[in-house]
mmCIF file of N, CA, C and O in Angstrom:
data_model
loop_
_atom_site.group_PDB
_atom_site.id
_atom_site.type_symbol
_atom_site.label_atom_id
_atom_site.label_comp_id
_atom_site.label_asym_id
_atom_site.label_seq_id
_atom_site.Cartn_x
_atom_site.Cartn_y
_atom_site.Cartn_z
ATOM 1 N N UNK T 3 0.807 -1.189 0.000
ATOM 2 C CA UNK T 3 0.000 0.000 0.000
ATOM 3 C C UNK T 3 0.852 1.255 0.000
ATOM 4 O O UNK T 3 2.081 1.272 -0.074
ATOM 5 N N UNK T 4 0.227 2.066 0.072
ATOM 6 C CA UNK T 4 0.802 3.892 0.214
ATOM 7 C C UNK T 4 1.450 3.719 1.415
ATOM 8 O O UNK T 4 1.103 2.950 2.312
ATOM 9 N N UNK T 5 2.790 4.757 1.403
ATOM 10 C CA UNK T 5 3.594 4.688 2.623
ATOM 11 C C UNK T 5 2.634 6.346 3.168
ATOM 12 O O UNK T 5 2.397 7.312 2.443
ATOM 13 N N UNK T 6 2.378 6.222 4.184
ATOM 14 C CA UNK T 6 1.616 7.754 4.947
ATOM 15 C C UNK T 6 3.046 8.825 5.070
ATOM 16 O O UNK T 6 4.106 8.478 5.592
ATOM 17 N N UNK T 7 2.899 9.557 4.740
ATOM 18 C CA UNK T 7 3.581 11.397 4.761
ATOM 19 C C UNK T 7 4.305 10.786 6.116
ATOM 20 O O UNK T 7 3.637 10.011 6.800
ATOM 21 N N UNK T 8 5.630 11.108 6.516
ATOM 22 C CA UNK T 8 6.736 11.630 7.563
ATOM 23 C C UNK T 8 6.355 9.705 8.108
ATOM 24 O O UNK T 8 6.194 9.656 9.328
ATOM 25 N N UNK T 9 6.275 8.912 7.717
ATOM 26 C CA UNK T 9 6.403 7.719 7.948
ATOM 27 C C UNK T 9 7.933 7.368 8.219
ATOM 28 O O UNK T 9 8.614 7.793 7.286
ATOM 29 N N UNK T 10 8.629 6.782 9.115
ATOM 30 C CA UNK T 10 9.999 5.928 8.738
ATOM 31 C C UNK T 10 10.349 4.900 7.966
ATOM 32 O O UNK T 10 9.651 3.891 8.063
ATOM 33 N N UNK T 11 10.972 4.894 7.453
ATOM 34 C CA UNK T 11 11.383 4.218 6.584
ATOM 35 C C UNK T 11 12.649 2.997 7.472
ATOM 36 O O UNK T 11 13.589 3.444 8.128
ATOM 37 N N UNK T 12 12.436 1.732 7.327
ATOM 38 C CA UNK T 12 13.877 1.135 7.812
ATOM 39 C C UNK T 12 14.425 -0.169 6.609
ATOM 40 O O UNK T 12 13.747 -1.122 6.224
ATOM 41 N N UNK T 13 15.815 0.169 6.218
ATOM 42 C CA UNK T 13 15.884 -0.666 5.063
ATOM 43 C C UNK T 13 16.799 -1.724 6.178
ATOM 44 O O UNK T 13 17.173 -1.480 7.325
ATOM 45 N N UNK T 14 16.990 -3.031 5.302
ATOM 46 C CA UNK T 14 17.741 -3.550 5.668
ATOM 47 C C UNK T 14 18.674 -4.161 4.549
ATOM 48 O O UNK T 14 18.162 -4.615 3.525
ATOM 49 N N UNK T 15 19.968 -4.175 4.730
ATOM 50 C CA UNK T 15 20.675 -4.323 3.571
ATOM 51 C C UNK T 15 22.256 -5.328 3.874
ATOM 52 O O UNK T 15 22.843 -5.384 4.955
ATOM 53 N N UNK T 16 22.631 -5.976 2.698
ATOM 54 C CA UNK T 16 23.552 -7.274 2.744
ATOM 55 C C UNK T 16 24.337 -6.599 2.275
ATOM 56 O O UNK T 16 24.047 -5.865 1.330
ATOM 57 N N UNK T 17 26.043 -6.671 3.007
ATOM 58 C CA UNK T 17 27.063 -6.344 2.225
ATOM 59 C C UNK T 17 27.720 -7.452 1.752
ATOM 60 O O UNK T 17 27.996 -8.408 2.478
ATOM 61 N N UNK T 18 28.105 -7.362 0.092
ATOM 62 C CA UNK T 18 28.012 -9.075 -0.052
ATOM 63 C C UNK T 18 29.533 -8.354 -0.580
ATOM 64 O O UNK T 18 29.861 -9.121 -1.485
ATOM 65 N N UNK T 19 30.507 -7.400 -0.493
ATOM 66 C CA UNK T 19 32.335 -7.156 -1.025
ATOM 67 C C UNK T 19 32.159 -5.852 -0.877
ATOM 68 O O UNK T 19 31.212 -5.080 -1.029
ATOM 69 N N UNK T 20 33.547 -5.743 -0.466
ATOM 70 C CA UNK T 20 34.092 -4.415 -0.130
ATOM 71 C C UNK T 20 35.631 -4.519 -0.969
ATOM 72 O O UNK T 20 36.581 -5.273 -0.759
ATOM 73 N N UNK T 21 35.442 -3.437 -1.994
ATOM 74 C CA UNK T 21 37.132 -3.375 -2.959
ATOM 75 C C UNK T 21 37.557 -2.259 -2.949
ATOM 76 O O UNK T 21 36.907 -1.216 -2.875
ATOM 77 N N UNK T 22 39.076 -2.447 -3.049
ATOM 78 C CA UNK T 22 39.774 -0.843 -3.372
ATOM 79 C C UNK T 22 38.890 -0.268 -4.269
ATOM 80 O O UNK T 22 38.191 -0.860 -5.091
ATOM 81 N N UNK T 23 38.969 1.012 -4.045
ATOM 82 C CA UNK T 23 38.563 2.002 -5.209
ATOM 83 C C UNK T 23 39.223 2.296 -6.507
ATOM 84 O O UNK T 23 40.350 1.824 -6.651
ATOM 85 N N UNK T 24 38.915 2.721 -7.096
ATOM 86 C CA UNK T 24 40.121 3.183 -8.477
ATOM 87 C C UNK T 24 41.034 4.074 -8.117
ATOM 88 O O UNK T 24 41.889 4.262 -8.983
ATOM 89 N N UNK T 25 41.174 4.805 -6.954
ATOM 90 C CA UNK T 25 41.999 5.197 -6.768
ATOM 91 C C UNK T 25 43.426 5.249 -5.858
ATOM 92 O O UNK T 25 44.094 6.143 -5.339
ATOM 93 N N UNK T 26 43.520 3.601 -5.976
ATOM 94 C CA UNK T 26 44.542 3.506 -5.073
ATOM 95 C C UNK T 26 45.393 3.307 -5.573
ATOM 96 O O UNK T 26 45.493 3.118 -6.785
ATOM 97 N N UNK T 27 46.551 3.291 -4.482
ATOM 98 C CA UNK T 27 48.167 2.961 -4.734
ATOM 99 C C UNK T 27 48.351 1.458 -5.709
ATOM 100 O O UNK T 27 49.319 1.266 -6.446
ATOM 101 N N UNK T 28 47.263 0.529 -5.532
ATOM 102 C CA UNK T 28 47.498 -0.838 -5.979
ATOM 103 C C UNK T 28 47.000 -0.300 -7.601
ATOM 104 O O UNK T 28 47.919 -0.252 -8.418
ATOM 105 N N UNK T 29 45.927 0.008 -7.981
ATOM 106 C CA UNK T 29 45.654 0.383 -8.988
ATOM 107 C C UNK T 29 46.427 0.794 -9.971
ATOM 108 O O UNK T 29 46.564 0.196 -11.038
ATOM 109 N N UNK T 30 47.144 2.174 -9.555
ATOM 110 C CA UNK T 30 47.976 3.006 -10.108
ATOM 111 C C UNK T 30 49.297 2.492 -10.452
ATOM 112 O O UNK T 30 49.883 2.680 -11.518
ATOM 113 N N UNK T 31 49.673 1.884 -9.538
ATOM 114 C CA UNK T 31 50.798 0.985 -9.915
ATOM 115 C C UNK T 31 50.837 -0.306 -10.888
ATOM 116 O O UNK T 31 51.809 -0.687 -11.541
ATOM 117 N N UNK T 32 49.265 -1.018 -10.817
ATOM 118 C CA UNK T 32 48.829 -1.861 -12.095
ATOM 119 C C UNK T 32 48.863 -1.130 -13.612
ATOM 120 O O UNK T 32 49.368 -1.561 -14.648
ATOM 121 N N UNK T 33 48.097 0.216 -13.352
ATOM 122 C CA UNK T 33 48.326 0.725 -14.814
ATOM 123 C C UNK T 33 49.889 1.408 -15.336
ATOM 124 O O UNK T 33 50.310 1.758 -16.438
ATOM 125 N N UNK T 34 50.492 1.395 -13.936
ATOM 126 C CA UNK T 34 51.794 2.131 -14.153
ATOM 127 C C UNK T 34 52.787 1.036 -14.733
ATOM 128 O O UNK T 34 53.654 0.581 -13.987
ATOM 129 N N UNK T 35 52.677 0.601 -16.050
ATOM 130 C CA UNK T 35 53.636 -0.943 -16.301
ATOM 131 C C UNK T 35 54.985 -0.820 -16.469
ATOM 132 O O UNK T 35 55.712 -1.786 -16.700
ATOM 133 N N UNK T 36 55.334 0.211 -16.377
ATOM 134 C CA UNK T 36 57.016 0.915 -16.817
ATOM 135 C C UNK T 36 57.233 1.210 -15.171
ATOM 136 O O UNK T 36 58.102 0.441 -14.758
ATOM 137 N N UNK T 37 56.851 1.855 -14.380
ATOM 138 C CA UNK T 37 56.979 2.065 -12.938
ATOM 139 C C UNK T 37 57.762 2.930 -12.731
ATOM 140 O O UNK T 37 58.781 2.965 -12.041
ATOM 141 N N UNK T 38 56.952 4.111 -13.746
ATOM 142 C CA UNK T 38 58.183 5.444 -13.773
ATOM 143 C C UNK T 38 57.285 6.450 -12.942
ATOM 144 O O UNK T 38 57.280 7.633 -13.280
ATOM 145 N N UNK T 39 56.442 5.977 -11.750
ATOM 146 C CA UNK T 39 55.422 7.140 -11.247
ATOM 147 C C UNK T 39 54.536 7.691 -11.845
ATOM 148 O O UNK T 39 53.754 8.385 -11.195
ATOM 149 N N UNK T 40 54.369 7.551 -13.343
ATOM 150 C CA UNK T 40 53.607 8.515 -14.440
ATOM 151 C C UNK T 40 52.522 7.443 -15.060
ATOM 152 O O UNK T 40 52.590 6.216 -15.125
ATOM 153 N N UNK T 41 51.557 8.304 -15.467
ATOM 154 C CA UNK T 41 50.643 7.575 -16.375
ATOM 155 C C UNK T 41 50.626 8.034 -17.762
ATOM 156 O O UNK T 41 50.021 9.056 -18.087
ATOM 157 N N UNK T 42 51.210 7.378 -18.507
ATOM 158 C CA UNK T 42 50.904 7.899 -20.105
ATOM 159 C C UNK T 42 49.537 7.612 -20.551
ATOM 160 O O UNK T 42 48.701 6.961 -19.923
ATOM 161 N N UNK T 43 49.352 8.329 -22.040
ATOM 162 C CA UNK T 43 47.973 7.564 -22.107
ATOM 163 C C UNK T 43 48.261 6.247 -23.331
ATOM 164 O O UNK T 43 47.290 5.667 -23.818
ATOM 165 N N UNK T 44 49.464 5.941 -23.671
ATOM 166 C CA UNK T 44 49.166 4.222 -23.986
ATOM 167 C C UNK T 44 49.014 3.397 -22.709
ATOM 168 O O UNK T 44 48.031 2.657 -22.671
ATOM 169 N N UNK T 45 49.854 3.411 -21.635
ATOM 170 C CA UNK T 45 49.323 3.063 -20.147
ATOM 171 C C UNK T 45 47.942 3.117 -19.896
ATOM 172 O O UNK T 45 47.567 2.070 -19.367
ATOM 173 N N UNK T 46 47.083 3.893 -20.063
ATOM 174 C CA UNK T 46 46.126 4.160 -19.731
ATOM 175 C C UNK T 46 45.047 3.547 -20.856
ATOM 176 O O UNK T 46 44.038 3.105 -20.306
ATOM 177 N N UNK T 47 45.046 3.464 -21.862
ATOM 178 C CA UNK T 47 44.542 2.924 -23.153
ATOM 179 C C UNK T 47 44.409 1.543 -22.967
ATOM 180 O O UNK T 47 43.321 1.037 -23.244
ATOM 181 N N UNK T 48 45.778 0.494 -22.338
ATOM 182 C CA UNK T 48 45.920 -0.445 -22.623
ATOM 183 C C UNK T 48 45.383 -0.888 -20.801
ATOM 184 O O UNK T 48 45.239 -2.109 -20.744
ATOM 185 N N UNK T 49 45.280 -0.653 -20.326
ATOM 186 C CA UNK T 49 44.308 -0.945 -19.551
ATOM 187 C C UNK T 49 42.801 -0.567 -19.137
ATOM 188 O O UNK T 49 42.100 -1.164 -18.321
ATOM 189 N N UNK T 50 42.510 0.441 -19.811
ATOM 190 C CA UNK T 50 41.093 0.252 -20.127
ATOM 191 C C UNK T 50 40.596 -0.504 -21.380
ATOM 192 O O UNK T 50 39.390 -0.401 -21.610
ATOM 193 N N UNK T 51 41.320 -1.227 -22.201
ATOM 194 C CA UNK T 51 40.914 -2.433 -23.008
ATOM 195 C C UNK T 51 40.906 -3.697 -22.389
ATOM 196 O O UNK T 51 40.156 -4.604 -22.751
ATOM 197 N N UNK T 52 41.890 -3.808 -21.268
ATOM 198 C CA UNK T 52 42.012 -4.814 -20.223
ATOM 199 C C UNK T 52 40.496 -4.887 -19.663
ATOM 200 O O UNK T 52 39.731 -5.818 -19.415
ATOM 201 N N UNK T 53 40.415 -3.513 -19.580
ATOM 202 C CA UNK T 53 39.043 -3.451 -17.960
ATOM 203 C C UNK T 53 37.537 -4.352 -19.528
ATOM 204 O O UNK T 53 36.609 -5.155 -19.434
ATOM 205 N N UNK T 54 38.175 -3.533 -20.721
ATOM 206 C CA UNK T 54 36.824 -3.806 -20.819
ATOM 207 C C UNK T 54 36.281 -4.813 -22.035
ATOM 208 O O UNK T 54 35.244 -4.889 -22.694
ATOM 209 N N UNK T 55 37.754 -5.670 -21.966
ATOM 210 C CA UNK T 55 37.597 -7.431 -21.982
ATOM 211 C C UNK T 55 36.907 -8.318 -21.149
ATOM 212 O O UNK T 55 36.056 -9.194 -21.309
ATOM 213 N N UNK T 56 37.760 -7.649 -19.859
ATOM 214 C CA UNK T 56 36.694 -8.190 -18.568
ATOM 215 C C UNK T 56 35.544 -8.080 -18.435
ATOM 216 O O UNK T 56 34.938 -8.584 -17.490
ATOM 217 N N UNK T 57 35.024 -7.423 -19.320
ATOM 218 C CA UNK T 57 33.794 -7.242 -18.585
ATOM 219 C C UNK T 57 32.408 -7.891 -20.222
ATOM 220 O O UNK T 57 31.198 -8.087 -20.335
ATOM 221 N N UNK T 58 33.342 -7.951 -20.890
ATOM 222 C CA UNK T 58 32.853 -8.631 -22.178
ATOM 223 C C UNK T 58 31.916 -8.190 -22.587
ATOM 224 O O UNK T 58 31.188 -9.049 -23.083
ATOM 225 N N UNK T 59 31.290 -6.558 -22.661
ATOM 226 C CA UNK T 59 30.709 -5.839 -23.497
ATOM 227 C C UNK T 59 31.485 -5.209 -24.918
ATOM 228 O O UNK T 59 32.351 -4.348 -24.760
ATOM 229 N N UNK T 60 31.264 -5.503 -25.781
ATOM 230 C CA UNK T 60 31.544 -4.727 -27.236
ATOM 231 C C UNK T 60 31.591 -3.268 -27.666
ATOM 232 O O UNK T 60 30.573 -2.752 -28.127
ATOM 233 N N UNK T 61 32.431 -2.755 -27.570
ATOM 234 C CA UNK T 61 32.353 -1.228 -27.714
ATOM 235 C C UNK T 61 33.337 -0.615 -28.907
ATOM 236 O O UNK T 61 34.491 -0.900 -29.228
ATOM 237 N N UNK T 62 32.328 0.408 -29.457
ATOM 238 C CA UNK T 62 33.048 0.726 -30.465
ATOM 239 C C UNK T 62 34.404 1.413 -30.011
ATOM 240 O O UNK T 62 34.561 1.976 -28.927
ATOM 241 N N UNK T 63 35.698 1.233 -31.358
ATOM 242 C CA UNK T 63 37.234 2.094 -30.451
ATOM 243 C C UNK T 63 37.389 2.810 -30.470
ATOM 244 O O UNK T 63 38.554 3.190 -30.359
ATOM 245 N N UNK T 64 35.944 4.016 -30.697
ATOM 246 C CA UNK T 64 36.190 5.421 -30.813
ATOM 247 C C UNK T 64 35.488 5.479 -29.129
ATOM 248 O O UNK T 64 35.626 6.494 -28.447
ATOM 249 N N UNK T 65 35.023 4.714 -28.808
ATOM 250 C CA UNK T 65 34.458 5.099 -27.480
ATOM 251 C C UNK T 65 36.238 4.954 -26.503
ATOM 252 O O UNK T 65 36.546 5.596 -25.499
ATOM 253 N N UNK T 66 36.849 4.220 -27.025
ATOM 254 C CA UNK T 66 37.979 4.263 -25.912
ATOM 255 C C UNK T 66 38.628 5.838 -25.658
ATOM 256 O O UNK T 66 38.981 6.516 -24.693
ATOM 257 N N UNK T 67 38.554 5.980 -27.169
ATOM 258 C CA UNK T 67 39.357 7.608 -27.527
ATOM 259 C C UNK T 67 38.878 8.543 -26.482
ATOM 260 O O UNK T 67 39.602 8.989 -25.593
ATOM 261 N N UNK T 68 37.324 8.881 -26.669
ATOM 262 C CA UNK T 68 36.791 9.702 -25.819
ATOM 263 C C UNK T 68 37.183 9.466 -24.571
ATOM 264 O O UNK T 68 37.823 10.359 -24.015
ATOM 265 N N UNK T 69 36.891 8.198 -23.824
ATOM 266 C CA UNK T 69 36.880 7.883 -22.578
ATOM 267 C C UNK T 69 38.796 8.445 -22.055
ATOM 268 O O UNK T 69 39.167 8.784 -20.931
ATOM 269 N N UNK T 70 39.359 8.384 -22.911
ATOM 270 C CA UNK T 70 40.866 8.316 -22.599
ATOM 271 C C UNK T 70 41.088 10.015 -22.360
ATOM 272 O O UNK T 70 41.698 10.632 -21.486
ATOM 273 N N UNK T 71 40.248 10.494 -23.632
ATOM 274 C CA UNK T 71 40.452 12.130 -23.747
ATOM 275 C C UNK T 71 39.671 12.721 -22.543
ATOM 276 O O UNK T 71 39.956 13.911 -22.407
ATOM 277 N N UNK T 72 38.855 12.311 -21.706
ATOM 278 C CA UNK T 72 38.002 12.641 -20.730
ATOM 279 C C UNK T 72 38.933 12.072 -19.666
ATOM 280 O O UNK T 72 38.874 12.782 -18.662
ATOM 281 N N UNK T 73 39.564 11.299 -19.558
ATOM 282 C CA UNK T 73 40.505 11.053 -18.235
ATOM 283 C C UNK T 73 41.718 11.973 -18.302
ATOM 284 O O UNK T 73 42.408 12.122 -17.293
ATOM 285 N N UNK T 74 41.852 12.260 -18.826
ATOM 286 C CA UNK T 74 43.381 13.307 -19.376
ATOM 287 C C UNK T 74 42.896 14.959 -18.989
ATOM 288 O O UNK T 74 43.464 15.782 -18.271
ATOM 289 N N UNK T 75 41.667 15.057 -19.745
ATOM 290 C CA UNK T 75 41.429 16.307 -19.459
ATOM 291 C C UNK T 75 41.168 16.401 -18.065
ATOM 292 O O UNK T 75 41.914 17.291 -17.656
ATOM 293 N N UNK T 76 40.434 15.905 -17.036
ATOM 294 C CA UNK T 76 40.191 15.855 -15.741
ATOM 295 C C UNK T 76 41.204 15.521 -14.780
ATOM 296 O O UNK T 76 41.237 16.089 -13.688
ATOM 297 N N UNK T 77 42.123 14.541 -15.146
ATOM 298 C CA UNK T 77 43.590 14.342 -14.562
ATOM 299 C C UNK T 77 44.747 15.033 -14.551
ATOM 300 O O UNK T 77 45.345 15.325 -13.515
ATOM 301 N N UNK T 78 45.240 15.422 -16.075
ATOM 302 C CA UNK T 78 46.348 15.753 -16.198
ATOM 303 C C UNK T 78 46.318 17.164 -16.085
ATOM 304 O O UNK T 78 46.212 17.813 -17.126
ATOM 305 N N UNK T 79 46.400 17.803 -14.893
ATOM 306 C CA UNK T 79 46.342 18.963 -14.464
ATOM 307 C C UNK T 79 47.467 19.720 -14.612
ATOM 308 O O UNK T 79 47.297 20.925 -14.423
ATOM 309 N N UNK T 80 48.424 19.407 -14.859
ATOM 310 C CA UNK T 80 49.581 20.154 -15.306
ATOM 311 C C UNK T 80 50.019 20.076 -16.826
ATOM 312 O O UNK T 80 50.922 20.842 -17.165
ATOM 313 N N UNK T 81 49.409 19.128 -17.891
ATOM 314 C CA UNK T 81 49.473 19.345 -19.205
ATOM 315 C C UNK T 81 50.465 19.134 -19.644
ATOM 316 O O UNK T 81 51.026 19.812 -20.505
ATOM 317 N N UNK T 82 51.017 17.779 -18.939
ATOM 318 C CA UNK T 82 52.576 17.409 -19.698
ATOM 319 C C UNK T 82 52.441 16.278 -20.208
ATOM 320 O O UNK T 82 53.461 15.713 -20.604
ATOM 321 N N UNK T 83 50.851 15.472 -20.378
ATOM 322 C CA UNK T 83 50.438 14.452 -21.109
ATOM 323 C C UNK T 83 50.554 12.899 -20.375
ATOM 324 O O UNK T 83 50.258 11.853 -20.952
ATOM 325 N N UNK T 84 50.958 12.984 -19.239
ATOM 326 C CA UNK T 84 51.471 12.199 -17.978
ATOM 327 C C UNK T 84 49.952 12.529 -16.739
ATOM 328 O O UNK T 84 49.626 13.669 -16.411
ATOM 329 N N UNK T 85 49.333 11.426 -16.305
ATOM 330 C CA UNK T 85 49.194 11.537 -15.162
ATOM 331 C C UNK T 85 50.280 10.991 -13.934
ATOM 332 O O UNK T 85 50.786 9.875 -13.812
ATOM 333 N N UNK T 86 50.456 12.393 -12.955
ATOM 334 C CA UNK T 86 51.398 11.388 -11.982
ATOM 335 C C UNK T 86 50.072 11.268 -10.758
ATOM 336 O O UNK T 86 48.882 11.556 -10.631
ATOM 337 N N UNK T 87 51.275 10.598 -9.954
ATOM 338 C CA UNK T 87 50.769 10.105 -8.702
ATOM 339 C C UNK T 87 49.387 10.872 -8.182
ATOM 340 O O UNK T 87 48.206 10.574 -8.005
ATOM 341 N N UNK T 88 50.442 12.309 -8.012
ATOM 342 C CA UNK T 88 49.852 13.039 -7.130
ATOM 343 C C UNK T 88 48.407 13.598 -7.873
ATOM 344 O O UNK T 88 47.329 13.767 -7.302
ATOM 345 N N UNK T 89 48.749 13.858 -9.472
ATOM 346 C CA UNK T 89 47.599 13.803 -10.359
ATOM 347 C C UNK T 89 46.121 12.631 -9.958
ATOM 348 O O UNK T 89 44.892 12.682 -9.923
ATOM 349 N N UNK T 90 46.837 11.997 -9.803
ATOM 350 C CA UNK T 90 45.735 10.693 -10.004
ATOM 351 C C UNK T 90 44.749 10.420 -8.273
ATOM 352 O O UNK T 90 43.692 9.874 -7.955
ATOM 353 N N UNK T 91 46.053 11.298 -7.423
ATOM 354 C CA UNK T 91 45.250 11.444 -6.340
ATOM 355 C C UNK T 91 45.088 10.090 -5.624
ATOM 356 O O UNK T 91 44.005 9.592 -5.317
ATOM 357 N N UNK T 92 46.573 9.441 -5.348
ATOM 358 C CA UNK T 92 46.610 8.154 -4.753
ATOM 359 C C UNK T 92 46.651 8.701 -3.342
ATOM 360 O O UNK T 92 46.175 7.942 -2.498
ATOM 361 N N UNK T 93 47.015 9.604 -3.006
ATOM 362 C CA UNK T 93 47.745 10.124 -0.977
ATOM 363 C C UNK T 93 46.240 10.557 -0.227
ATOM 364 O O UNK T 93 46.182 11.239 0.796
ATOM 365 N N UNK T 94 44.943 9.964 -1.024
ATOM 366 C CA UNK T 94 43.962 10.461 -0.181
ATOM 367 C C UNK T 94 43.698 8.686 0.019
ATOM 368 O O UNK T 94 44.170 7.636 -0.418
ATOM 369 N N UNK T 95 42.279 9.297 1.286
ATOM 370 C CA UNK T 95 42.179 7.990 1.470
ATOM 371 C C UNK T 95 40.697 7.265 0.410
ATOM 372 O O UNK T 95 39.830 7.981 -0.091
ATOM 373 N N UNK T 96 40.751 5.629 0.274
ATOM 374 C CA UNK T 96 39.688 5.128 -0.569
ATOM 375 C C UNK T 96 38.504 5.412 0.700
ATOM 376 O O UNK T 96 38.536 5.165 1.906
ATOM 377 N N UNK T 97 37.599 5.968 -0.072
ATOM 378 C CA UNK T 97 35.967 5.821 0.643
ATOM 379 C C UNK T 97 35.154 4.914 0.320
ATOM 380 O O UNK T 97 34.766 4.666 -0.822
ATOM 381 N N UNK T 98 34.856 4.373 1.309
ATOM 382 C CA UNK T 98 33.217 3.525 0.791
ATOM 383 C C UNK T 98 31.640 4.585 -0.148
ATOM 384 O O UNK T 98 30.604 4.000 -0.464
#
């Protein structure tokens, strides 16, 4: 039925995994395959084809382009075509 106006609400809910975020030290260092601190974007290219084998949806390879040009523009805050570390924002902490 209808829930009545200023009613409580109580959910109850299963935590079935808890994972690093994308932005951790383990991450960054997976896409970092040279382990020069930096993220290029073939680094970055060649593991978002990784991510999205895994996941075995079909996507056209102009969608990678964008997706790559949208991580660069939002990351690479200093414009030397490199995300580093501190770019990528590993020294905070992962949130749930």
């Amino acid at each position: 039925g209808k829930i009545p106006p200023n009613a409580t609400l109580i959910f109850e809910i299963e935590l079935y995994a808890v994972n690093k975020g994308p932005r951790s030290v383990e991450a960054f260092n997976q896409i970092d395959k040279d382990s020069d601190k930096k993220l290029s974007e073939l680094e970055v290219i060649q593991y978002l084809k990784e991510e999205f084998a895994r996941d075995g949806k079909k996507r056209h390879p102009s969608v990678h382009d964008e997706i790559l040009a949208d991580i660069f523009k939002k990351n690479d805050h200093d414009g030397d075509g490199f995300i580093s570390a501190k770019e990528y924002n590993v020294y905070q902490h992962d949130e749930l």
